[in-house]
Short mmCIF file of C-alpha atoms in Angstrom, two decimals:
data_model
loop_
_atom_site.label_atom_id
_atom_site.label_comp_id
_atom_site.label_asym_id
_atom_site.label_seq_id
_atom_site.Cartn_x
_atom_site.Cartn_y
_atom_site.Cartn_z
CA UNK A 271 58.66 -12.99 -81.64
CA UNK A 272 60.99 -12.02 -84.47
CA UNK A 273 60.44 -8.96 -86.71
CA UNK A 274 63.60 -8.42 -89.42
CA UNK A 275 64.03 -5.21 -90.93
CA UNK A 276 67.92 -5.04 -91.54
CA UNK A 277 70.95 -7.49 -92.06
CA UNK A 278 71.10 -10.94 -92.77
CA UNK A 279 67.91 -13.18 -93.32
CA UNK A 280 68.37 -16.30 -90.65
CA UNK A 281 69.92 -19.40 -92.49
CA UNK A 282 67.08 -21.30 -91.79
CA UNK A 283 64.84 -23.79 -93.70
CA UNK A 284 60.64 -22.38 -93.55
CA UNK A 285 57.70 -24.95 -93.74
CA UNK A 286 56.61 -22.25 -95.54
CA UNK A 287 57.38 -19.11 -96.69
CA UNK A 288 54.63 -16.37 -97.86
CA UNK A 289 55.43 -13.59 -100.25
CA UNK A 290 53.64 -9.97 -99.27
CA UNK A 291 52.02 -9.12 -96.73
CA UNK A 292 49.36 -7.27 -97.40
CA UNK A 293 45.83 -8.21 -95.99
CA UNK A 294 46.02 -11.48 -97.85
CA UNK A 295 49.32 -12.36 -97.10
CA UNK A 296 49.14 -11.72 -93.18
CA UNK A 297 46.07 -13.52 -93.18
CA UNK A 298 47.47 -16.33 -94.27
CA UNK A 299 50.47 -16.19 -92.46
CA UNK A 300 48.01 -15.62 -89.33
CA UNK A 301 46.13 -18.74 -90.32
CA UNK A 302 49.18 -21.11 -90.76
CA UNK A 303 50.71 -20.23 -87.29
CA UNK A 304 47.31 -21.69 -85.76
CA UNK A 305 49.38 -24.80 -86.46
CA UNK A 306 52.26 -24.64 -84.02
CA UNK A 307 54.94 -27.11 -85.67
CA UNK A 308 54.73 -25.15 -89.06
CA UNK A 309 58.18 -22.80 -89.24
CA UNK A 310 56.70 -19.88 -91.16
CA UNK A 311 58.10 -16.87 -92.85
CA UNK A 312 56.38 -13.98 -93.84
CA UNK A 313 58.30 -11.91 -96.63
CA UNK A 314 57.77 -8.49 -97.63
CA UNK A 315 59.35 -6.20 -99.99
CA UNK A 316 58.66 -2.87 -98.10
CA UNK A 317 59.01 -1.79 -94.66
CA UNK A 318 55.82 -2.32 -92.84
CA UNK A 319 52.86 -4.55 -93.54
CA UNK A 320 50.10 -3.54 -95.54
CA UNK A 321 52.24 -0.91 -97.64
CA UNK A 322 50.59 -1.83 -101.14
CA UNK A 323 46.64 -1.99 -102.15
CA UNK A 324 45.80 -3.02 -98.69
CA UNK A 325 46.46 0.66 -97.18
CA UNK A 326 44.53 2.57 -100.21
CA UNK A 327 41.54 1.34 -100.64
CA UNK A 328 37.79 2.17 -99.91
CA UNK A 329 37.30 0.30 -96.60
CA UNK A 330 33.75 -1.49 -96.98
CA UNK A 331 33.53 -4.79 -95.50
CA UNK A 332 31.05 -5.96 -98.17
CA UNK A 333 28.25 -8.80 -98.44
CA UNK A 334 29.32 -10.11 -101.38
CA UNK A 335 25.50 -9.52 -103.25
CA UNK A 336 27.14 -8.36 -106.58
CA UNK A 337 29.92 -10.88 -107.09
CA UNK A 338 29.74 -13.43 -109.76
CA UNK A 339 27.43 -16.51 -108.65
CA UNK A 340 29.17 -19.78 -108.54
CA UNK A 341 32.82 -17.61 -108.41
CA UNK A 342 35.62 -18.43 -106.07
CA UNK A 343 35.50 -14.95 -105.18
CA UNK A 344 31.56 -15.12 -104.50
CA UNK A 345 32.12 -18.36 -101.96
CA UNK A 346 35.38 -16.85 -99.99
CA UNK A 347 33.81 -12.65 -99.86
CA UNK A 348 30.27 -14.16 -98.45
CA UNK A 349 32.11 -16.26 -96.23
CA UNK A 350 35.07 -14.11 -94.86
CA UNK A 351 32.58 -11.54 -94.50
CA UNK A 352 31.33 -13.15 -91.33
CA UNK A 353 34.42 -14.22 -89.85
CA UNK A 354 36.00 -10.78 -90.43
CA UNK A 355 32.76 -8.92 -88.89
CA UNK A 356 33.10 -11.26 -85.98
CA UNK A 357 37.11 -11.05 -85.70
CA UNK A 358 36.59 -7.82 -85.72
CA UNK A 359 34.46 -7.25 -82.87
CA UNK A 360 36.84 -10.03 -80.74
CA UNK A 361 40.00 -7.65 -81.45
CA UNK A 362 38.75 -4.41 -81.50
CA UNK A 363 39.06 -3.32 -85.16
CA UNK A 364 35.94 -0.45 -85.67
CA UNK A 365 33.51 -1.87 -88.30
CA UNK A 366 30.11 0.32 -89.04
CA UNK A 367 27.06 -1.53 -90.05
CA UNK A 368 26.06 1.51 -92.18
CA UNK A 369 24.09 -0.09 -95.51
CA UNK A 370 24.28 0.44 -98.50
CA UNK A 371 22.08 2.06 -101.50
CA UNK A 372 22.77 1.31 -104.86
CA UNK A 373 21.31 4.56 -106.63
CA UNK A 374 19.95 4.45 -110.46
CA UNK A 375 19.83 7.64 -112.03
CA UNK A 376 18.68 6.69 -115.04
CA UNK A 377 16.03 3.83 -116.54
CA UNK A 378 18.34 1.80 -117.95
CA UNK A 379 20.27 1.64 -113.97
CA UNK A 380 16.97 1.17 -112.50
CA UNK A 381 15.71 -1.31 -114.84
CA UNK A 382 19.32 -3.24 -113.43
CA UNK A 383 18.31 -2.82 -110.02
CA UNK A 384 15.85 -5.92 -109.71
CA UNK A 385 18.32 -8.38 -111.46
CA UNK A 386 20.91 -6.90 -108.99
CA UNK A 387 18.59 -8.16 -106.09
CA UNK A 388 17.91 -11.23 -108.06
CA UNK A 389 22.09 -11.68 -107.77
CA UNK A 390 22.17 -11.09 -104.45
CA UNK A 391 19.78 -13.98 -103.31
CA UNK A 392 22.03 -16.50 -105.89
CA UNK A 393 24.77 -15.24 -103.52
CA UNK A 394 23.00 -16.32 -100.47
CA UNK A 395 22.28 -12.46 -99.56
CA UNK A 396 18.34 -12.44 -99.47
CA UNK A 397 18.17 -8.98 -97.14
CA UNK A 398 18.33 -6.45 -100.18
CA UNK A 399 15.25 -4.18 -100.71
CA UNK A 400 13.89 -2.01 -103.76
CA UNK A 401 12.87 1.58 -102.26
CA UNK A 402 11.49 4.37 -104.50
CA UNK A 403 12.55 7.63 -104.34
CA UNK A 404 10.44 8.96 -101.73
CA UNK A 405 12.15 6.88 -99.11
CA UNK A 406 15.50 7.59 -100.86
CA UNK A 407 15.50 11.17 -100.18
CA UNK A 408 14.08 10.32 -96.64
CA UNK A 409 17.09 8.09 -96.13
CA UNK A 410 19.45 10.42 -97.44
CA UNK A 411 17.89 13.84 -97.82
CA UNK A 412 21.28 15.12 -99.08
CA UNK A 413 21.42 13.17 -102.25
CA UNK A 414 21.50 14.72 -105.40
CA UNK A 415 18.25 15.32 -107.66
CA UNK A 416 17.07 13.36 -110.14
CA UNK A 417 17.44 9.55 -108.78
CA UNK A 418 14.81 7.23 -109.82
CA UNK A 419 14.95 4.73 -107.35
CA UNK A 420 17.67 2.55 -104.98
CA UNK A 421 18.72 -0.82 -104.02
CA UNK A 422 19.31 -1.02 -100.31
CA UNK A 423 21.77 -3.54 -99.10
CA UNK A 424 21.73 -3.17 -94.93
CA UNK A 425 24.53 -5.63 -94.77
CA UNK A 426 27.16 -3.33 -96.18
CA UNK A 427 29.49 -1.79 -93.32
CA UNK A 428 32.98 0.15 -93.12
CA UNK A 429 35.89 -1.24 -91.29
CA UNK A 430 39.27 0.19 -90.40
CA UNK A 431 41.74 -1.50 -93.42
CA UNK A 432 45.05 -0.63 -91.14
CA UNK A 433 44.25 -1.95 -88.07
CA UNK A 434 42.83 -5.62 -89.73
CA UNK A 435 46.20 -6.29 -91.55
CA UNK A 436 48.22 -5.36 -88.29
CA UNK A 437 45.68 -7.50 -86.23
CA UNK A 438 46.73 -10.59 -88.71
CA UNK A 439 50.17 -10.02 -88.62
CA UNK A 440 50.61 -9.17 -84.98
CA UNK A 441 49.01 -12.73 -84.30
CA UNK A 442 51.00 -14.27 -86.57
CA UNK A 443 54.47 -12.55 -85.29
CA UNK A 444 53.41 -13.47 -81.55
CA UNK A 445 52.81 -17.30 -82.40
CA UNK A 446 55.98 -17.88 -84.08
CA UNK A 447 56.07 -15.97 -87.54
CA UNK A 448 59.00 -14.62 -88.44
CA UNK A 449 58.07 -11.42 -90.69
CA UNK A 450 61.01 -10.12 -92.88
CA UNK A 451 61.09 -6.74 -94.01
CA UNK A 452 62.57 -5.16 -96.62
CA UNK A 453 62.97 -8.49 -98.24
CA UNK A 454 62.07 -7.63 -102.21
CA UNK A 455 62.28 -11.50 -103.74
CA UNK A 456 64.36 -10.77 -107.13
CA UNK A 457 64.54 -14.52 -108.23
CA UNK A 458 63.32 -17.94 -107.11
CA UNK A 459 64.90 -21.52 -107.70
CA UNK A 460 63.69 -24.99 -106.59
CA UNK A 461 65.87 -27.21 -105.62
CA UNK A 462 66.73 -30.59 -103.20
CA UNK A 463 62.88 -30.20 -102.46
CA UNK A 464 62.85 -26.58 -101.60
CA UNK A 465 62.31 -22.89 -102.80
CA UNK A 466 65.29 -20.80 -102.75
CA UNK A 467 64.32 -16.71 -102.69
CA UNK A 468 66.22 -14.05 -103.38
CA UNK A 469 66.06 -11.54 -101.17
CA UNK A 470 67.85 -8.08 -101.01
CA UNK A 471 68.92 -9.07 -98.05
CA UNK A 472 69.87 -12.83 -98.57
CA UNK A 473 68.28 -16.43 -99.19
CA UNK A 474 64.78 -17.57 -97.54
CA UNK A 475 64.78 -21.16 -97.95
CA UNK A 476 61.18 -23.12 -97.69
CA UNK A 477 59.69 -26.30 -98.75
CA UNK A 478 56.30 -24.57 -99.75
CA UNK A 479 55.71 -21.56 -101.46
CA UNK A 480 52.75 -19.59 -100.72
CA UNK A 481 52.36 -16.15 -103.41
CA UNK A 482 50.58 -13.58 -102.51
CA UNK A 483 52.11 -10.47 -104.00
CA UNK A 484 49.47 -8.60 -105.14
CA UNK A 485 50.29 -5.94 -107.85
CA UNK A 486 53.46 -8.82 -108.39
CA UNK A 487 51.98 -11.76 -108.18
CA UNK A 488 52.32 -12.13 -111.96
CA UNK A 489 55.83 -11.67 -111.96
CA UNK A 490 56.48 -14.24 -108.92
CA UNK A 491 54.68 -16.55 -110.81
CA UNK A 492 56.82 -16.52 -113.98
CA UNK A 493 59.94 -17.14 -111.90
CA UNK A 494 58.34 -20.32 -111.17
CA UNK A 495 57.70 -21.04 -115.37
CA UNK A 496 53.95 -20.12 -115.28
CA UNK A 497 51.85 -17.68 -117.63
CA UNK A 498 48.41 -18.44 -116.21
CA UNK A 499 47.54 -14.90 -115.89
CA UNK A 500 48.79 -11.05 -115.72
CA UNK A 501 48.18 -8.01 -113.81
CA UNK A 502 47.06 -5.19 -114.91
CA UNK A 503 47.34 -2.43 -111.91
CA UNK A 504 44.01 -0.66 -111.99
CA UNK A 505 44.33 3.23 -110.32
CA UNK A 506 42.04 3.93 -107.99
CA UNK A 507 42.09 7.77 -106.50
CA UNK A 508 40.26 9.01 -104.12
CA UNK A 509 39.17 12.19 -102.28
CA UNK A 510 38.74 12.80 -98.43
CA UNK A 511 36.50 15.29 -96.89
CA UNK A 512 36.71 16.54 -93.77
CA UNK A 513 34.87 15.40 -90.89
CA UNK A 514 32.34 18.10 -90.79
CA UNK A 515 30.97 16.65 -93.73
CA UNK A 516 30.27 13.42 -91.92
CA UNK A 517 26.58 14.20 -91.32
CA UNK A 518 26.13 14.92 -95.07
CA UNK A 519 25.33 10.66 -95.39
CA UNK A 520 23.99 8.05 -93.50
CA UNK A 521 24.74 5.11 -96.08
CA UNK A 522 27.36 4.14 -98.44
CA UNK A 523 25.88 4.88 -101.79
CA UNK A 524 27.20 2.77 -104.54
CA UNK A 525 26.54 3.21 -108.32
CA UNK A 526 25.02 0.33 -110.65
CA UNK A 527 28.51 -1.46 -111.55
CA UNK A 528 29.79 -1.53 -114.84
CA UNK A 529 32.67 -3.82 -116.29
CA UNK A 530 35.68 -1.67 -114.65
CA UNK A 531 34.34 -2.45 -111.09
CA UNK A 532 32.01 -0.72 -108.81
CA UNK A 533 32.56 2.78 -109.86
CA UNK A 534 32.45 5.78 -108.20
CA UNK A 535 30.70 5.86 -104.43
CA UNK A 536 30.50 8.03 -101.77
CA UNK A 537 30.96 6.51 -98.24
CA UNK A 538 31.56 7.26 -94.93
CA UNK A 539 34.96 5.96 -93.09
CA UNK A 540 35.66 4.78 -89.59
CA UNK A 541 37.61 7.76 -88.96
CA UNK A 542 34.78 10.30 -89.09
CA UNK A 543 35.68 11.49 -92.84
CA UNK A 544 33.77 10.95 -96.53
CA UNK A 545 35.12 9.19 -99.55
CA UNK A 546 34.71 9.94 -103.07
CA UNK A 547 36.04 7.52 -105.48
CA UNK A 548 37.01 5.69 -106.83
CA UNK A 549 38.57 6.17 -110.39
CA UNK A 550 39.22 3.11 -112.54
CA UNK A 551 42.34 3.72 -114.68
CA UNK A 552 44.43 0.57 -116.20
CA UNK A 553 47.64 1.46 -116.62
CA UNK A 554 51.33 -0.50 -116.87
CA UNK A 555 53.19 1.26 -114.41
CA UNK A 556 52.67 -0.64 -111.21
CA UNK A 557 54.30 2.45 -108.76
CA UNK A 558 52.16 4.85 -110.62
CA UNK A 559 50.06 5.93 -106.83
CA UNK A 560 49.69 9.50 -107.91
CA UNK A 561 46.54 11.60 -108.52
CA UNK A 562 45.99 13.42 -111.68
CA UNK A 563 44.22 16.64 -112.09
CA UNK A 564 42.09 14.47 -114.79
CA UNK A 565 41.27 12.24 -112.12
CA UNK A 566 39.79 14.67 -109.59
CA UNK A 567 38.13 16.31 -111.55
CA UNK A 568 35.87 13.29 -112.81
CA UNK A 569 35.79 12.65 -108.89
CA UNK A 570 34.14 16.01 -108.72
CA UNK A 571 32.03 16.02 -111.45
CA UNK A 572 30.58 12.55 -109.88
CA UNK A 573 30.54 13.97 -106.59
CA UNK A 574 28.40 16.78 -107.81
CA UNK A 575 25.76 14.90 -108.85
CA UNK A 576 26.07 12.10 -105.75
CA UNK A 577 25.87 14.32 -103.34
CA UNK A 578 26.04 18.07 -104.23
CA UNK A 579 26.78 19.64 -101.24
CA UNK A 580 29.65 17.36 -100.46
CA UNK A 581 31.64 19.72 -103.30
CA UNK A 582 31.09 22.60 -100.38
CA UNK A 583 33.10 21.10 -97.81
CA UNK A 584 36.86 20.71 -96.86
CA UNK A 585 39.23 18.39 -98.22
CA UNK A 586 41.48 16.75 -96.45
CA UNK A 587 43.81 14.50 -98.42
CA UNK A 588 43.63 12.72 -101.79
CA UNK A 589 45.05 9.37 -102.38
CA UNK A 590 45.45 6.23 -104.61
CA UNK A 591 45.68 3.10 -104.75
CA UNK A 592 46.31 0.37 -107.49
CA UNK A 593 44.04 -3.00 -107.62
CA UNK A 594 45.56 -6.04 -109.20
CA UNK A 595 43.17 -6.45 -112.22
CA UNK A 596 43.90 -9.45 -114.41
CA UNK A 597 42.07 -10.87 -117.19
CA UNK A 598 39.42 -12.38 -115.66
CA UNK A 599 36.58 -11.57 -113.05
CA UNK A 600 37.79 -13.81 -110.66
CA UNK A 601 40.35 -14.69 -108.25
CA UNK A 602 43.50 -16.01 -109.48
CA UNK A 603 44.52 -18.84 -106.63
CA UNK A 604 45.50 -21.84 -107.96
CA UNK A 605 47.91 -24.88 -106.24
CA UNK A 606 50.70 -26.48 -108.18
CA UNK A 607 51.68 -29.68 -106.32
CA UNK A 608 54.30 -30.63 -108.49
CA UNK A 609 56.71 -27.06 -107.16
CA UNK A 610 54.67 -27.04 -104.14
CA UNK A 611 53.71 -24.01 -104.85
CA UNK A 612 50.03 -21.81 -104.32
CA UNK A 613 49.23 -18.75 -105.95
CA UNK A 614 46.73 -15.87 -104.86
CA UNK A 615 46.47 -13.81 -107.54
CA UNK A 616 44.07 -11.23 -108.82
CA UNK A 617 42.82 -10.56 -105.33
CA UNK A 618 41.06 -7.11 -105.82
CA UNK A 619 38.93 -4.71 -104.41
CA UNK A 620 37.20 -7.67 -102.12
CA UNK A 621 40.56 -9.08 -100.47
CA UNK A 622 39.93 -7.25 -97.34
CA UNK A 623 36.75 -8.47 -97.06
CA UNK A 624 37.85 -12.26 -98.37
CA UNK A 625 40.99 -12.42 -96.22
CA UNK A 626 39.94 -15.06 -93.35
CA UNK A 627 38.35 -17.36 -95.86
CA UNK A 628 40.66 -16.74 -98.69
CA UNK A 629 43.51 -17.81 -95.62
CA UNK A 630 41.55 -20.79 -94.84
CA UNK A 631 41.39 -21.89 -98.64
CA UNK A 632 45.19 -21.76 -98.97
CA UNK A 633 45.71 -23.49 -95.92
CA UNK A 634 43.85 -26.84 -97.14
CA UNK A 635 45.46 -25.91 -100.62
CA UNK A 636 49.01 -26.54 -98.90
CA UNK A 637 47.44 -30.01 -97.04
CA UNK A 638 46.05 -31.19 -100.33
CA UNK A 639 49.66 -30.63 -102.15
CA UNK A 640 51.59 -32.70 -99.53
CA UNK A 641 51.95 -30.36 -96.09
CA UNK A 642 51.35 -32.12 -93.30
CA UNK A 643 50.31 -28.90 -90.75
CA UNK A 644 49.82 -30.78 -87.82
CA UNK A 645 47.67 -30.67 -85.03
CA UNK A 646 45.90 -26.78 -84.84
CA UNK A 647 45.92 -24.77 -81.92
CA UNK A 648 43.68 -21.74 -81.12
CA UNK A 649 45.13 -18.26 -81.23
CA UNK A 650 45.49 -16.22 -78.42
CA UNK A 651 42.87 -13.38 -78.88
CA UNK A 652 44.67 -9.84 -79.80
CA UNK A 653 43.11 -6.46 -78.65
CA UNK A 654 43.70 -3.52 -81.37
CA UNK A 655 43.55 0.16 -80.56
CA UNK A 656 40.01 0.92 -81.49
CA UNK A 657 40.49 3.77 -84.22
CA UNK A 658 37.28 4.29 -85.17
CA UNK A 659 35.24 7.51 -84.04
CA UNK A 660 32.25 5.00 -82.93
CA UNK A 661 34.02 4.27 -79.96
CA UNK A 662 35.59 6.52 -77.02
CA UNK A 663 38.87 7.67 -77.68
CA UNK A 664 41.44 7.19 -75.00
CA UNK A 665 41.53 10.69 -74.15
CA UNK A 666 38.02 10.06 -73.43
CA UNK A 667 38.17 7.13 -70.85
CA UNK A 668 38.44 8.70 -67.15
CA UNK A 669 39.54 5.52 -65.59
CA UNK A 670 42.27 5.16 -68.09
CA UNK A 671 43.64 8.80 -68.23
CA UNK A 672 43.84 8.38 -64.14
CA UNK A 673 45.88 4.87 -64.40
CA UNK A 674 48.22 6.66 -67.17
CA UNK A 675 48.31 10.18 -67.25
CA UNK A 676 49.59 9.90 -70.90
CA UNK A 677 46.48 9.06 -72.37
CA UNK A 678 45.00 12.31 -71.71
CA UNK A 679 48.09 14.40 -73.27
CA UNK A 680 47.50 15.01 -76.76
CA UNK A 681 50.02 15.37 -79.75
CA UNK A 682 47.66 15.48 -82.86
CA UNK A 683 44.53 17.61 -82.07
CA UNK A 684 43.12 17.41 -85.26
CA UNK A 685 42.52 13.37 -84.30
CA UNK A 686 42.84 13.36 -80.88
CA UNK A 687 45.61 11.16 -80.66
CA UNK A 688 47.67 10.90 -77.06
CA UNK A 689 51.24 10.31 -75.99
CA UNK A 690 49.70 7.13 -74.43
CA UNK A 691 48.50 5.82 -77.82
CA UNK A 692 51.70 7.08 -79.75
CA UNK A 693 53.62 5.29 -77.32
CA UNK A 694 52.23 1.84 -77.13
CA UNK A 695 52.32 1.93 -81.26
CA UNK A 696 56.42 2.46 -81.22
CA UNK A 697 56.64 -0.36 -78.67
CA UNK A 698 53.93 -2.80 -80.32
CA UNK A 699 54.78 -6.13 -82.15
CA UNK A 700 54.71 -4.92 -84.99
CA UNK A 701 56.04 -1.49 -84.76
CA UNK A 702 55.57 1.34 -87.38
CA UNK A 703 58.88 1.99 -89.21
CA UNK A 704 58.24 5.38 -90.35
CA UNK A 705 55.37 8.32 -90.04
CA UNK A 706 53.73 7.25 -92.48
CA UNK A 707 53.15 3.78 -90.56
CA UNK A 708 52.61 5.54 -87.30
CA UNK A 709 49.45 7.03 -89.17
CA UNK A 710 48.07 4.30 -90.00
CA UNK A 711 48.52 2.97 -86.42
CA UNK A 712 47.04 5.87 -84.09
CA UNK A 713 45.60 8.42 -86.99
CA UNK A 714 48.77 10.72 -86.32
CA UNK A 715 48.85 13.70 -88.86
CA UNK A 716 45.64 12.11 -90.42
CA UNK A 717 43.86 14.82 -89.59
CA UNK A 718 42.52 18.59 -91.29
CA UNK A 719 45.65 19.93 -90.83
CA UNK A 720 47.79 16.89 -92.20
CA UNK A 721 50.36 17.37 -89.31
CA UNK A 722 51.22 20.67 -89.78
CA UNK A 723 50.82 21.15 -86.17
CA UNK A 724 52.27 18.47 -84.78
CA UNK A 725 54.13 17.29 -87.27
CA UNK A 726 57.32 17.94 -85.38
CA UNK A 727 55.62 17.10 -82.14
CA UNK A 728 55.14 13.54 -83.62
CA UNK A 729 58.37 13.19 -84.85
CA UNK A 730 60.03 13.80 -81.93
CA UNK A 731 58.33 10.91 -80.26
CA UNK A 732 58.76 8.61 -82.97
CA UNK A 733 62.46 9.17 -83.21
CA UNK A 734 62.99 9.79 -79.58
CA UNK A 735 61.41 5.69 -79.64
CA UNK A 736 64.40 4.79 -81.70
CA UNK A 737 62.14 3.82 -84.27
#
């Protein structure tokens, strides 16, 4: 198992090497080691995996119903939507089957709402219903006045983002990936037959080129002479409520969509907390991952009118995230046989959901360019802590707590997170290479209180790990 962070990148020469690893990337690097004689590398600019969109995003493993019919995107979200819901349950990531209701609050929404269903069944989604507002307010007695009428979509469910990109790369680290970290690619040459990267810390040398760089996918894609598309980085911020305001919903509840996305929802999380968000802001800047007053303040005024009381309650954090928006409603992946080359760009909003199938797609895109990938071998199943509040915490298993006395000793109160749990995320695969990592592994200073209580309690472990 090799995981680089510092020095030297190995002078080897890669089958393949795959730029990012976010969601996308990791799945793909996950699906190519199913092939044993492929030498893979997995190259990321940052320090952990899934540092970009794939950390900030609204968590909703979706159907697919409102995609374009007849889209690439369409095909790969209504098929990785069943492979991830049942990888998923094989590995331990939590996933929510909590529906959906697409609310109109006006005629002109509700008028939308049949066509929307009609969209659904073109995308092989046939289980969407029209409900009227009595059995909208039954269904969510909470939601603001004044909504005409819903579309409810019961395939709709909330995973944990974190734990699904770890799950891909951890796989794909254990069967012979070699992830490099803090690898930034700042130029790319082909020659004798192979890419040459750049890296801030050395060459990566590989015969195929797969990129998936998200929010750069646009500029790895010029170094290689093409202009087929550009990414605009679309802000998303959100807010988080505490989890007393959990019982305020029982659905997700999307708006009618409009030409900047999905708009503004309100949905429950694994975790136990409400979203609301989020904002769609184009911008150039492609670090630009702050919130604005501007921005929460729309969130609010949306939120008041969602779901009124939800304004009432705690907040606990607000984030954002950018979404690589390009010119087209559509994903960007496209093979170039002559550089032996793929590229996976414009992978949005529905990547998380898309990742398995969007994996497999590359995969035959490589055979049908010239890789020969060999013979395929199953995976070796891997079993992800379970972060999700649907499931007993550690602290909460007897039988466990008795074997290791560290799983009932907890550091973050606020999220109930143990030694025990701390400890086996330092000493993982793919370890966490700072706090903020160690979050998104065991829900460390995730909590109400945002590790102001054992914030120092935390560190301690994590540096006492050598981390």
């Amino acid at each position: 198992m090799t995981v680089t962070v510092n020095g030297p990148l190995p002078p080897r020469t890669y089958d393949v090497a795959v730029v990012g690893a976010g969601v996308v990337g990791c799945a793909i690097a996950r699906e190519l080691a199913r092939h044993p004689r492929l030498r893979v590398a997995l190259v990321e600019a940052q320090d952990d995996v899934g540092q970009g969109t794939s950390k900030a995003n609204t968590a909703i493993l979706h159907t697919g119903f409102d995609a374009v019919p007849g889209s690439l995107e369409a095909r790969l979200v209504r098929e990785g939507s069943r492979q991830l819901a049942a990888y998923a349950a094989e590995s331990g990531i939590a996933v929510e089957p909590v529906g959906a209701l697409l609310v109109a609050w006006d005629e002109e929404q509700l008028a939308a709402l049949p066509h929307l269903a009609e969209k659904a069944v073109r995308n092989e989604y046939g289980d969407t219903r029209l409900i009227d507002p009595p059995e909208l307010y039954e269904r969510e007695p909470h939601l603001g006045p004044g909504a005409l009428g819903a579309l409810h979509v019961p395939g709709e469910s909330i995973i944990c983002p974190w734990t699904t990109t770890l799950a891909y790369a951890t796989q794909a680290v254990r069967h012979g990936v070699d992830l490099h970290l803090n690898s930034p690619v700042c130029a790319v040459s082909r020659r004798e037959g192979a890419h040459f990267l750049t890296t801030a810390r050395g060459t990566v040398r590989a015969r195929y080129l797969v990129n998936a760089a998200g929010l750069h996918a646009d500029t790895l894609d010029r170094h290689l002479g093409h202009q087929d598309f550009t990414v605009t980085p679309r802000r998303g911020q959100l807010i988080v409520f505490d989890g007393l305001a959990r019982d305020l919903l029982h659905h997700i509840l999307l708006p009618v969509p409009t030409a900047l996305g999905k708009g503004v929802l309100v949905a429950p999380t694994v975790y136990g907390n409400l979203l609301l968000g989020p904002t769609a802001e184009d911008l150039h800047d492609k670090r630009a991952t702050g919130s604005t007053a501007e921005g929460l303040a729309l969130l609010r005024e949306k939120g008041a009118r969602i779901l009124p009381a939800l304004l009432d309650e705690e907040i606990t954090a607000v984030y954002a995230g950018l979404r690589a928006a390009t010119e087209q409603d559509d994903y960007r992946i496209a093979a170039h046989p002559e550089q032996a080359y793929i590229t996976v760009g414009g992978i949005r909003s529905t990547g998380l959901t898309a990742s398995l199938a969007i994996a497999a797609h590359v995969t035959a895109l490589l055979a049908d360019t010239g890789l020969d990938p060999g013979p395929v071998e199953e995976l070796h199943p891997v079993q992800m802590p379970n972060l999700g509040e649907a499931s007993p915490r550690p602290h909460q298993n007897a039988r466990l707590v008795a074997a290791d006395p560290e799983y009932g000793t907890l550091v973050c109160h606020c999220e109930r997170v143990s030694r025990g749990e701390i400890r086996d995320a330092l000493s993982s695969t793919v370890p966490p290479r700072n706090l903020d990592g160690l979050r998104r592994r065991t829900r460390a200073r995730a909590g109400r209180c945002q590790g102001f209580y054992c914030g120092a309690a935390v560190r301690e472990l994590f540096e006492g790990a050598g981390a």
